[in-house]
Amino acid sequence: MAKDRVTELALLNWVNTFPLETKVGSIGELSDGTVFSRMLKDINSDYVVQFLEQNTGPSKWISNKKSLEAVYKSLLRYIGDKCPNLDSVAFESKVDLNAIARQDDLQETVKLLTIFLMAAVEGPKNRDYIYLITTKLSTSAQEEIKKIILHAKSLAHQNTKQVAGSATPEIDPILALEEKHAALYMEYENLRKKHADFMTRFERLTISHDDLIQHNNNTDTKLKSLQESKDGDHANFIKKQMERIQELEEIIASQEQELEADRILKEKQTRELSSLRPLTTRLTQYQDELKELKDENLNLVKKANKVEHYLKKLENHTSLQRENTELREKIDLLEENQKDYDKVFEENSRYRKTAIEYSSRFQEQELHIVEISSQKNALKQEVQFLNYRISELNERQQHDEKFINDLQEQLRISSGQLCSESLTTGKRGLSLEEELEQVEDTPNIALENSRLKAEIKSLQSSNANSEVAQLNIDLLESERARKKLEERYKELFEKHITVQQQLDALLKTSQVEKTESLATTRKMYIETSQELTTTKAKLIQILSESSVRDRETLEKNQAVAALLSNGLLTLNDKISVINDHIKFLEEQALQNQHSEIQINESKNQHLEEKDNIVHEKLSDKVKSTNEIIIRNLSRENALLTTAWYDLTNRIQSNHIVLQRRQDVPKSWLNKQRQIVNPLGRR
């Protein structure tokens, strides 16, 4: 019974280590399940029961049972997920929740608490709970909890051995080895955890042991001193105590003196503080005034920076003007180069055109010469044919003449014979039939002869002479034309050679270099024209901005001068006020102590020196800066006006209207085509 009471108290003390709203005093306070729910929440908040039934009526134990069942189920789920080695403890030692809810059974509550204890000790947060057990519980409670844990583990080992003994003997050796390895590994883990627990506990015990030894030594010394005081001489002890009391009284007296001195010093310091408060207020005023002066100085510096910025802008403007003039000069040079290039290009195109015309004419003349030579050959053949025909005709003529001569001779001979025969026939007398036969047989030779002569003459006169004359005329004309063509060909050939030499001299550079130079010059011309337009636009913009800036700078100069004059006046006023304040402070400082007077005088002198230096510096700087700004601005305004008039005159004088010819190619491709295939301008 006493043992049960010890375990009950140990478990209750362990329960009170959890963060509960109220401490648990008895086992009966655990029957409603709220304490168990909070313990489970502290162990792992994922398994906490959210809503528990609360009932104060006669059926209270039913609601308590339901809440206990919910907490117990979530505890078993936690053990199954996080502490698989406690399955035997949780499921073998079944808890009668009905007895806890209705009768507040002690044994069943202890069982449930042991399950909670094992879940906390064997869970992921076991170090925290072991630390709480070793620090917050007494040694007796720690020993009892240790016994409970060991008893639960022994029950778990017995259950595992019984399960292993009840298993079938025919087991695979590999599985048996794996199971043995798992069991050994679990045992190793448990022993490692126990070792860690024991080490932490040992450390805590050593610390508490050292504390106890020290406490024991202190008590022993006190006991010895008391025994000596009782057993020994009371007079010495009383004397010592009296001396100690006297020392304490002396200490108290010295402390009272120090306290009085501190009180006097405090009163003195309060008086000094009351006298220095108006001075501090004035110092704060002076500090504020100094801050204002610094702000004004910063504003003046900003204005000076703005003026410098405008000066830089004006310098940039002048540099832009210089660049513009340089670009203008470059553009003029490029325009002159472009004009020269256009002239050279026109001459080249003319030369090319003349060369093309000469080549075409040469081709035509060559064709004409070929035609004339072919005609000449044909005429030669005709002349040869006609000469051959003339020779044939001459031969025929000679043959005919010979034949005629032969016929004439025959006629002569025949005429003589006829005469003789006619004389004989006349003498004889012929008949009519014989005379007709003779007439028919005798040809009219004279007629035939005359006829043949006429034909020969006609042939000689009409055919041969006309054809030969015509052929001779054609030959003469062809010879004259051939000579003229040869002379013309020689002249054209000489001109072609001279033109070719001129073209070779002009076109010494290669076609690629020409195209590249053309492209580069055109690009330069386009770029310069674009730069001209941009610079013109920039000039117009700069002129407009310069006019606006002139107005703004004049206004700003006036405003800056006014501000500076006002600032000087205000600074003088403030400095006079500060001097008055300083004099007033000096008069008041003379009434105070000598040390305070010296300190205040040094401070005032320092302030006066600073104010004078600041005043002098500011006045000098302001005057010099104002003079420099006004001088620079006036000079810059004069320069801007002269530059503006100069630029307007230049723009008016340099205003050139560019007009594109109709035959000039616009696109890049047409330009390249014109370069490759140059044609004459219309």
XYZ file of C-alpha atoms in Angstrom:
682
model
C 0.000 0.000 0.000
C 2.852 2.366 0.889
C 4.565 1.428 -2.361
C 1.429 2.335 -4.352
C 1.287 5.669 -2.541
C 4.953 6.397 -3.421
C 4.385 5.601 -7.108
C 1.208 7.715 -7.037
C 3.067 10.719 -5.597
C 5.991 10.295 -8.011
C 3.641 10.164 -10.991
C 1.646 13.174 -9.711
C 4.873 15.150 -9.319
C 5.840 14.148 -12.861
C 2.398 15.246 -14.132
C 2.882 18.643 -12.466
C 6.068 19.206 -14.531
C 3.803 19.680 -17.602
C 2.483 23.217 -18.346
C -0.947 22.859 -16.696
C -3.342 25.586 -15.601
C -3.578 24.219 -12.045
C -1.440 21.742 -10.150
C -2.832 18.221 -9.722
C -3.178 17.157 -6.084
C -4.774 13.729 -6.382
C -5.505 10.914 -8.813
C -9.205 11.750 -8.815
C -8.567 15.035 -10.646
C -7.404 13.067 -13.714
C -10.716 11.284 -14.334
C -12.211 13.943 -16.661
C -9.376 13.600 -19.284
C -8.514 17.336 -19.563
C -5.124 16.892 -17.871
C -4.312 13.932 -20.116
C -5.327 15.994 -23.170
C -2.957 18.830 -22.173
C -0.157 16.344 -21.517
C -0.669 14.823 -24.982
C -0.694 18.318 -26.492
C 2.683 19.040 -24.861
C 4.085 15.684 -26.059
C 2.896 16.213 -29.669
C 0.326 18.826 -30.690
C -0.608 16.906 -33.874
C -2.432 14.220 -31.827
C -4.290 16.516 -29.445
C -8.036 16.091 -28.884
C -9.688 19.392 -29.723
C -13.098 19.153 -28.067
C -13.789 17.326 -24.803
C -17.250 16.898 -23.350
C -17.881 18.785 -20.100
C -20.742 17.599 -17.902
C -21.463 18.301 -14.223
C -24.686 16.310 -13.903
C -25.285 12.761 -12.628
C -24.078 11.343 -16.000
C -20.721 13.033 -15.611
C -18.797 9.752 -15.694
C -20.157 8.998 -19.222
C -18.712 12.248 -20.643
C -15.477 11.588 -18.728
C -15.312 8.110 -20.260
C -15.818 9.516 -23.788
C -13.085 12.107 -23.311
C -10.723 9.483 -21.827
C -11.418 7.157 -24.776
C -10.654 9.957 -27.256
C -7.387 10.825 -25.482
C -6.416 7.130 -25.168
C -7.059 6.502 -28.896
C -4.935 9.497 -29.936
C -2.208 8.315 -27.487
C -2.221 4.855 -29.087
C -1.984 6.464 -32.542
C 1.001 8.516 -31.365
C 2.706 5.374 -29.974
C 2.067 3.468 -33.215
C 3.507 6.328 -35.335
C 6.369 7.645 -33.199
C 7.207 4.872 -30.672
C 6.805 1.454 -32.319
C 8.869 -0.221 -29.572
C 6.090 0.572 -27.035
C 3.367 -1.288 -28.923
C 3.599 -4.261 -26.542
C 3.332 -2.020 -23.461
C 0.397 -0.051 -24.858
C -1.635 -2.939 -26.208
C -0.838 -5.610 -23.599
C -1.485 -3.499 -20.507
C -5.080 -2.618 -21.328
C -6.531 0.249 -19.305
C -10.081 0.074 -17.906
C -11.297 3.567 -18.734
C -14.735 2.826 -17.279
C -13.201 2.246 -13.839
C -11.218 5.506 -14.073
C -14.247 7.548 -15.144
C -16.746 6.087 -12.632
C -14.687 5.016 -9.607
C -11.360 6.968 -9.988
C -9.524 3.627 -9.898
C -5.916 4.101 -8.738
C -4.333 1.099 -10.509
C -5.910 1.862 -13.899
C -4.911 5.524 -13.606
C -1.332 4.468 -12.755
C -1.353 2.195 -15.843
C -2.466 5.108 -18.027
C 0.137 7.410 -16.466
C 2.881 4.810 -17.028
C 1.874 4.621 -20.710
C 2.073 8.437 -20.889
C 5.454 8.320 -19.112
C 6.861 5.750 -21.545
C 5.497 7.696 -24.539
C 7.175 10.876 -23.281
C 10.494 9.188 -22.426
C 10.703 7.093 -25.609
C 9.362 9.778 -27.984
C 11.187 12.352 -30.160
C 11.306 14.925 -27.299
C 12.687 12.484 -24.717
C 15.667 14.712 -23.799
C 13.396 17.550 -22.696
C 11.321 15.274 -20.458
C 14.407 13.558 -19.007
C 15.844 16.999 -18.254
C 12.585 17.983 -16.496
C 12.607 14.738 -14.477
C 16.222 15.203 -13.379
C 15.872 18.902 -12.528
C 12.358 19.413 -11.180
C 11.776 16.150 -9.297
C 13.341 15.010 -6.077
C 15.729 12.086 -5.926
C 13.112 9.772 -4.417
C 10.639 10.655 -7.154
C 13.372 10.153 -9.754
C 14.158 6.717 -8.322
C 10.495 5.750 -8.343
C 10.037 6.910 -11.951
C 13.156 4.977 -12.871
C 11.657 1.854 -11.326
C 8.383 2.387 -13.202
C 10.243 2.778 -16.525
C 12.400 -0.304 -15.909
C 9.372 -2.362 -14.872
C 7.514 -1.331 -18.042
C 10.535 -2.170 -20.206
C 10.931 -5.562 -18.525
C 7.266 -6.299 -19.233
C 7.841 -5.284 -22.851
C 10.858 -7.619 -23.118
C 8.895 -10.482 -21.533
C 6.077 -9.969 -24.008
C 8.510 -9.953 -26.911
C 10.163 -13.161 -25.584
C 6.771 -14.847 -25.226
C 5.868 -13.835 -28.743
C 9.217 -15.142 -29.984
C 8.751 -18.441 -28.040
C 5.208 -18.968 -29.312
C 6.369 -18.525 -32.900
C 6.866 -21.507 -35.138
C 10.303 -23.197 -34.911
C 10.668 -23.444 -38.672
C 12.068 -19.949 -39.402
C 14.286 -18.891 -42.237
C 17.848 -18.329 -40.890
C 18.234 -15.108 -42.893
C 14.967 -13.767 -41.475
C 16.019 -14.871 -38.012
C 19.328 -13.063 -38.399
C 17.546 -9.962 -39.653
C 15.120 -10.119 -36.737
C 18.001 -10.628 -34.333
C 19.835 -7.726 -35.924
C 16.738 -5.533 -35.596
C 16.276 -6.556 -31.963
C 19.931 -5.895 -31.220
C 19.725 -2.554 -32.984
C 16.638 -1.625 -30.948
C 18.386 -2.730 -27.791
C 21.419 -0.712 -28.827
C 19.238 2.339 -29.388
C 17.535 1.865 -26.030
C 20.864 1.418 -24.288
C 22.222 4.511 -26.047
C 19.225 6.508 -24.895
C 19.590 5.108 -21.392
C 23.264 5.960 -21.426
C 22.456 9.517 -22.482
C 19.804 9.715 -19.759
C 22.172 8.327 -17.168
C 24.921 10.728 -18.234
C 22.640 13.729 -17.957
C 21.349 12.466 -14.659
C 24.912 11.825 -13.485
C 25.910 15.357 -14.406
C 22.929 16.744 -12.536
C 23.678 14.532 -9.537
C 27.337 15.579 -9.485
C 26.289 19.234 -9.532
C 23.765 18.667 -6.735
C 26.359 16.583 -4.845
C 28.885 19.424 -5.022
C 26.240 21.867 -3.847
C 25.358 19.592 -0.950
C 29.018 19.196 0.010
C 29.479 22.951 0.008
C 26.302 23.425 2.051
C 27.492 20.743 4.482
C 30.867 22.449 4.862
C 29.198 25.777 5.559
C 26.940 24.233 8.199
C 29.934 22.479 9.768
C 31.845 25.752 10.058
C 28.807 27.436 11.576
C 28.379 24.585 14.038
C 32.038 24.737 15.003
C 31.854 28.493 15.542
C 28.717 28.099 17.647
C 30.266 25.299 19.662
C 33.382 27.400 20.245
C 31.247 30.342 21.311
C 29.283 28.174 23.698
C 32.127 26.064 25.051
C 34.918 28.686 24.946
C 35.333 32.097 26.525
C 32.083 34.132 26.248
C 33.985 37.327 26.991
C 36.092 37.104 23.826
C 33.038 36.430 21.758
C 31.179 39.361 23.324
C 34.242 41.558 22.819
C 34.436 40.566 19.204
C 30.758 41.254 18.765
C 31.137 44.662 20.462
C 34.076 45.530 18.228
C 32.044 44.507 15.255
C 29.122 46.635 16.431
C 31.468 49.599 16.941
C 32.883 49.140 13.460
C 29.384 49.035 12.077
C 28.486 52.219 13.985
C 31.568 53.939 12.606
C 30.601 52.849 9.124
C 27.072 54.168 9.715
C 28.448 57.504 10.963
C 30.768 57.853 7.985
C 27.915 57.023 5.655
C 25.717 59.624 7.402
C 28.473 62.209 6.927
C 28.769 61.271 3.283
C 25.007 61.523 2.997
C 25.062 65.030 4.504
C 27.873 66.053 2.176
C 25.940 64.632 -0.750
C 22.839 66.543 0.352
C 24.809 69.810 0.538
C 26.371 69.094 -2.862
C 22.940 68.317 -4.264
C 21.538 71.631 -3.002
C 24.531 73.457 -4.470
C 24.100 71.688 -7.785
C 20.367 72.463 -7.814
C 21.179 76.159 -7.279
C 23.769 76.017 -10.056
C 21.286 74.212 -12.260
C 18.617 76.872 -11.616
C 21.163 79.590 -12.482
C 22.362 77.747 -15.616
C 18.882 76.975 -16.995
C 18.367 80.430 -18.576
C 21.879 80.154 -20.005
C 21.002 76.789 -21.527
C 17.838 78.259 -23.021
C 19.921 81.049 -24.556
C 22.443 78.513 -25.797
C 19.649 76.546 -27.421
C 18.461 79.787 -29.038
C 21.974 80.450 -30.294
C 22.199 76.892 -31.573
C 18.902 77.336 -33.395
C 20.157 80.575 -34.906
C 23.371 78.846 -35.930
C 21.323 76.077 -37.548
C 19.317 78.694 -39.436
C 22.541 80.369 -40.556
C 23.880 76.999 -41.673
C 20.671 76.343 -43.605
C 20.943 79.743 -45.273
C 24.574 79.017 -46.053
C 23.545 75.683 -47.578
C 20.907 77.457 -49.667
C 23.527 79.931 -50.881
C 25.879 77.052 -51.694
C 23.076 75.354 -53.625
C 22.457 78.558 -55.558
C 26.171 78.833 -56.289
C 26.133 75.219 -57.486
C 23.185 76.063 -59.724
C 25.138 78.985 -61.155
C 28.103 76.659 -61.773
C 25.740 74.205 -63.425
C 24.448 76.940 -65.722
C 28.032 77.950 -66.473
C 28.827 74.355 -67.413
C 25.757 74.312 -69.631
C 26.939 77.498 -71.315
C 30.378 75.937 -71.820
C 28.684 72.924 -73.365
C 26.725 75.319 -75.552
C 29.929 76.988 -76.723
C 31.487 73.580 -77.361
C 28.400 72.654 -79.381
C 28.798 75.856 -81.375
C 32.429 74.969 -82.048
C 31.447 71.486 -83.100
C 28.762 72.995 -85.292
C 31.268 75.262 -87.015
C 33.646 72.334 -87.483
C 30.810 70.268 -88.913
C 29.875 73.152 -91.204
C 33.447 73.312 -92.472
C 33.466 69.545 -92.942
C 30.156 69.745 -94.787
C 31.498 72.487 -97.053
C 34.592 70.401 -97.790
C 32.454 67.350 -98.431
C 30.149 69.343 -100.701
C 33.148 70.599 -102.672
C 34.512 67.065 -102.854
C 31.087 65.882 -103.929
C 30.965 68.498 -106.665
C 34.428 67.485 -107.873
C 33.382 63.892 -107.694
C 30.201 64.647 -109.660
C 32.257 66.420 -112.299
C 34.678 63.507 -112.550
C 31.756 61.111 -112.601
C 30.077 63.081 -115.407
C 33.328 63.111 -117.395
C 33.728 59.393 -116.818
C 30.155 58.793 -117.906
C 30.742 60.921 -121.018
C 33.940 59.059 -121.813
C 32.169 55.776 -121.262
C 29.319 56.897 -123.460
C 31.738 57.968 -126.232
C 33.634 54.703 -125.841
C 30.380 52.772 -126.129
C 29.358 54.833 -129.174
C 32.797 54.342 -130.737
C 32.653 50.620 -130.068
C 29.158 50.420 -131.582
C 30.297 52.481 -134.588
C 33.402 50.319 -134.933
C 31.192 47.273 -134.972
C 28.905 48.876 -137.578
C 31.893 49.928 -139.705
C 33.402 46.472 -139.413
C 30.099 44.967 -140.507
C 29.901 47.487 -143.354
C 33.491 46.688 -144.362
C 32.675 42.988 -144.283
C 29.615 43.631 -146.449
C 31.655 45.792 -148.852
C 34.395 43.147 -149.020
C 31.750 40.519 -149.739
C 30.226 42.800 -152.402
C 33.740 43.392 -153.796
C 34.359 39.663 -153.984
C 30.993 39.182 -155.659
C 31.773 41.994 -158.123
C 35.200 40.498 -158.781
C 33.558 37.181 -159.525
C 31.063 38.922 -161.806
C 33.906 40.820 -163.528
C 35.792 37.575 -163.993
C 32.632 35.967 -165.353
C 32.054 38.940 -167.659
C 35.686 38.918 -168.783
C 35.337 35.233 -169.476
C 32.126 35.929 -171.383
C 33.762 38.830 -173.227
C 36.627 36.544 -174.171
C 34.105 33.974 -175.358
C 32.227 36.640 -177.285
C 35.486 37.887 -178.775
C 36.344 34.358 -179.782
C 32.880 33.987 -181.304
C 33.289 37.343 -182.957
C 36.622 36.248 -184.385
C 35.081 32.970 -185.407
C 32.151 34.780 -186.937
C 34.476 37.200 -188.700
C 36.487 34.257 -190.025
C 33.267 32.576 -191.029
C 32.083 35.777 -192.632
C 35.373 36.135 -194.460
C 35.112 32.539 -195.557
C 31.553 33.140 -196.644
C 32.585 36.284 -198.459
C 35.287 34.358 -200.233
C 32.814 31.633 -200.996
C 30.416 34.294 -202.229
C 33.002 35.748 -204.419
C 33.872 32.353 -205.734
C 30.219 31.397 -206.003
C 29.298 34.711 -207.634
C 31.901 34.143 -210.338
C 30.608 30.664 -210.955
C 27.041 31.835 -210.954
C 27.814 34.446 -213.491
C 29.404 31.902 -215.757
C 26.561 29.469 -215.238
C 24.001 32.134 -215.796
C 25.610 32.936 -219.044
C 25.492 29.304 -220.041
C 21.935 28.843 -218.903
C 20.840 31.944 -220.556
C 22.210 30.576 -223.653
C 20.523 27.257 -223.183
C 17.220 28.398 -221.804
C 15.712 26.843 -218.683
C 12.324 25.760 -217.815
C 10.128 27.428 -215.141
C 10.431 24.530 -212.718
C 14.247 24.586 -212.788
C 14.366 28.302 -212.313
C 12.165 28.022 -209.176
C 14.403 25.320 -207.690
C 17.491 27.378 -208.302
C 15.861 30.359 -206.706
C 14.941 28.308 -203.663
C 18.400 26.722 -203.392
C 20.429 29.870 -203.661
C 20.380 31.686 -200.314
C 20.268 35.419 -199.869
C 23.823 35.688 -198.602
C 23.887 39.441 -198.499
C 20.866 39.583 -196.302
C 22.293 37.005 -193.933
C 25.625 38.765 -193.856
C 24.109 42.125 -193.070
C 21.898 40.520 -190.534
C 24.816 38.837 -188.792
C 26.865 42.040 -188.773
C 23.961 43.932 -187.234
C 23.606 41.271 -184.579
C 27.344 41.355 -183.797
C 27.331 45.127 -183.543
C 24.257 45.098 -181.398
C 25.776 42.461 -179.196
C 29.070 44.311 -178.924
C 27.396 47.648 -178.311
C 24.465 46.654 -176.095
C 25.529 43.711 -173.987
C 29.231 43.684 -173.572
C 29.914 47.371 -173.563
C 27.053 48.252 -171.201
C 27.865 45.478 -168.755
C 31.573 46.161 -168.825
C 31.009 49.886 -168.317
C 28.621 49.280 -165.482
C 31.003 46.860 -163.900
C 33.870 49.282 -164.249
C 31.795 52.038 -162.661
C 30.844 49.754 -159.784
C 34.422 48.767 -159.315
C 35.569 52.355 -159.188
C 32.848 53.280 -156.700
C 33.641 50.276 -154.522
C 37.325 51.175 -154.579
C 36.536 54.744 -153.591
C 34.205 53.551 -150.787
C 36.778 51.056 -149.605
C 39.466 53.729 -149.473
C 37.140 56.087 -147.617
C 36.198 53.345 -145.173
C 39.835 52.445 -144.599
C 40.681 56.071 -143.899
C 37.652 56.387 -141.593
C 38.608 53.149 -139.868
C 42.149 54.414 -139.310
C 40.857 57.692 -137.855
C 38.369 55.904 -135.619
C 41.000 53.398 -134.519
C 43.386 56.219 -133.597
C 40.608 58.000 -131.696
C 39.688 54.740 -129.968
C 43.313 54.229 -128.881
C 43.542 57.779 -127.509
C 40.209 57.468 -125.701
C 41.250 54.097 -124.302
C 44.494 55.590 -123.046
C 42.587 58.454 -121.431
C 40.147 56.020 -119.842
C 43.004 53.860 -118.590
C 44.671 56.928 -117.120
C 41.429 58.026 -115.478
C 40.413 54.559 -114.386
C 43.684 53.377 -112.881
C 41.893 52.458 -109.694
C 39.909 49.240 -109.716
C 36.151 49.096 -110.040
C 35.825 47.784 -106.455
C 37.759 50.753 -105.102
C 35.575 53.078 -107.148
C 32.405 51.526 -105.807
C 33.815 51.612 -102.280
C 34.873 55.244 -102.634
C 31.483 56.043 -104.150
C 29.696 54.277 -101.306
C 31.887 55.920 -98.659
C 31.467 59.383 -100.176
C 27.725 58.886 -100.461
C 27.559 57.617 -96.893
C 29.637 60.576 -95.745
C 27.386 62.894 -97.706
C 24.249 61.339 -96.191
C 25.762 61.379 -92.689
C 26.901 64.965 -93.056
C 23.486 65.976 -94.385
C 21.845 64.223 -91.430
C 24.320 65.858 -89.050
C 23.573 69.181 -90.730
C 19.845 68.720 -90.142
C 20.413 67.579 -86.543
C 22.825 70.438 -85.865
C 20.357 72.879 -87.402
C 17.620 71.493 -85.169
C 20.002 71.606 -82.190
C 20.951 75.173 -83.109
C 17.326 76.216 -83.245
C 16.652 74.449 -79.945
C 19.795 75.908 -78.358
C 18.917 79.366 -79.598
C 15.432 79.050 -78.166
C 16.861 77.650 -74.923
C 19.533 80.344 -74.842
C 16.921 83.067 -75.255
C 14.860 81.482 -72.484
C 17.998 80.995 -70.374
C 19.007 84.604 -70.960
C 15.710 85.713 -69.565
C 15.904 83.174 -66.753
C 19.512 84.080 -65.951
C 18.664 87.781 -65.872
C 15.723 87.096 -63.611
C 17.826 84.711 -61.512
C 20.652 87.229 -61.302
C 18.247 89.848 -60.095
C 16.666 87.374 -57.665
C 20.078 86.169 -56.449
C 21.265 89.743 -55.980
C 18.089 90.578 -54.079
C 18.380 87.417 -52.002
C 22.030 88.058 -51.286
C 21.354 91.643 -50.279
C 18.464 90.503 -48.095
C 20.663 87.725 -46.696
C 23.412 90.203 -45.883
C 20.949 92.515 -44.176
C 19.428 89.639 -42.194
C 22.893 88.351 -41.321
C 23.952 91.788 -40.124
C 20.779 92.093 -38.070
C 21.271 88.645 -36.592
C 24.900 89.304 -35.852
C 23.990 92.555 -34.108
C 21.349 90.687 -32.114
C 23.909 88.004 -31.270
C 26.380 90.676 -30.170
C 23.712 92.253 -27.983
C 22.976 88.844 -26.485
C 26.652 88.255 -25.901
C 26.988 91.624 -24.145
C 23.974 90.825 -22.043
C 25.481 87.456 -21.165
C 28.749 89.111 -20.272
C 26.958 91.514 -17.933
C 25.115 88.665 -16.275
C 28.212 86.487 -16.151
C 30.064 89.142 -14.108
C 27.554 88.629 -11.319
C 28.299 84.881 -11.048
C 31.322 83.179 -9.575
C 34.794 83.703 -10.971
C 35.096 80.176 -12.355
C 31.748 80.403 -14.082
C 32.690 83.824 -15.390
C 35.891 82.472 -16.905
C 34.072 79.525 -18.489
C 31.296 81.714 -19.873
C 33.776 84.331 -21.063
C 35.809 81.681 -22.881
C 32.624 80.288 -24.407
C 31.394 83.737 -25.381
C 34.762 84.702 -26.829
C 34.826 81.479 -28.790
C 31.315 82.155 -30.038
C 32.226 85.754 -30.872
C 35.282 84.622 -32.802
C 33.253 82.000 -34.635
C 30.506 84.502 -35.418
C 32.985 87.125 -36.580
C 34.833 84.590 -38.705
C 31.570 83.297 -40.153
C 30.339 86.839 -40.748
C 33.582 87.889 -42.431
C 33.777 84.733 -44.506
C 30.149 84.957 -45.524
C 30.351 88.646 -46.400
C 33.585 88.191 -48.375
C 32.347 85.062 -50.101
C 28.977 86.591 -50.887
C 30.515 89.766 -52.269
C 33.119 87.928 -54.330
C 30.642 85.349 -55.606
C 28.115 88.074 -56.453
C 30.691 90.088 -58.344
C 32.007 87.012 -60.181
C 28.507 85.783 -61.008
C 27.352 89.183 -62.264
C 30.535 89.647 -64.319
C 30.349 86.138 -65.801
C 26.662 86.389 -66.531
C 27.015 89.761 -68.243
C 29.927 88.459 -70.319
C 28.056 85.259 -71.161
C 24.943 87.197 -72.107
C 27.020 89.365 -74.439
C 28.669 86.267 -75.916
C 25.320 84.543 -76.321
C 23.764 87.519 -78.090
C 26.745 87.911 -80.446
C 26.797 84.155 -81.091
C 23.073 84.156 -81.733
C 23.306 86.988 -84.257
C 26.327 85.333 -85.866
C 24.527 81.997 -86.114
C 21.375 83.560 -87.564
C 23.464 85.386 -90.191
C 25.325 82.160 -91.009
C 22.107 80.191 -91.269
C 20.606 82.836 -93.570
C 23.760 82.983 -95.703
C 24.253 79.193 -95.774
C 20.636 78.431 -96.651
C 20.991 76.205 -99.735
C 18.062 74.631 -101.554
C 18.942 71.122 -102.727
C 16.912 69.744 -105.636
C 17.041 66.196 -106.906
C 17.218 65.589 -110.623
C 14.722 63.252 -112.199
C 17.322 60.864 -113.577
C 19.235 60.555 -110.267
C 18.549 57.129 -108.688
C 16.907 57.191 -105.270
C 17.309 53.684 -103.928
C 20.624 52.025 -103.065
C 20.049 49.265 -105.645
C 19.462 51.733 -108.473
C 22.565 53.653 -107.409
C 24.645 50.462 -107.595
C 23.106 49.687 -110.992
C 24.035 53.148 -112.222
C 27.606 52.631 -110.966
C 27.873 49.255 -112.738
C 26.005 50.298 -115.921
C 26.602 54.054 -116.343
C 24.400 55.750 -118.934
C 24.444 59.242 -120.281
C 22.252 61.874 -118.728
C 19.222 62.953 -120.648
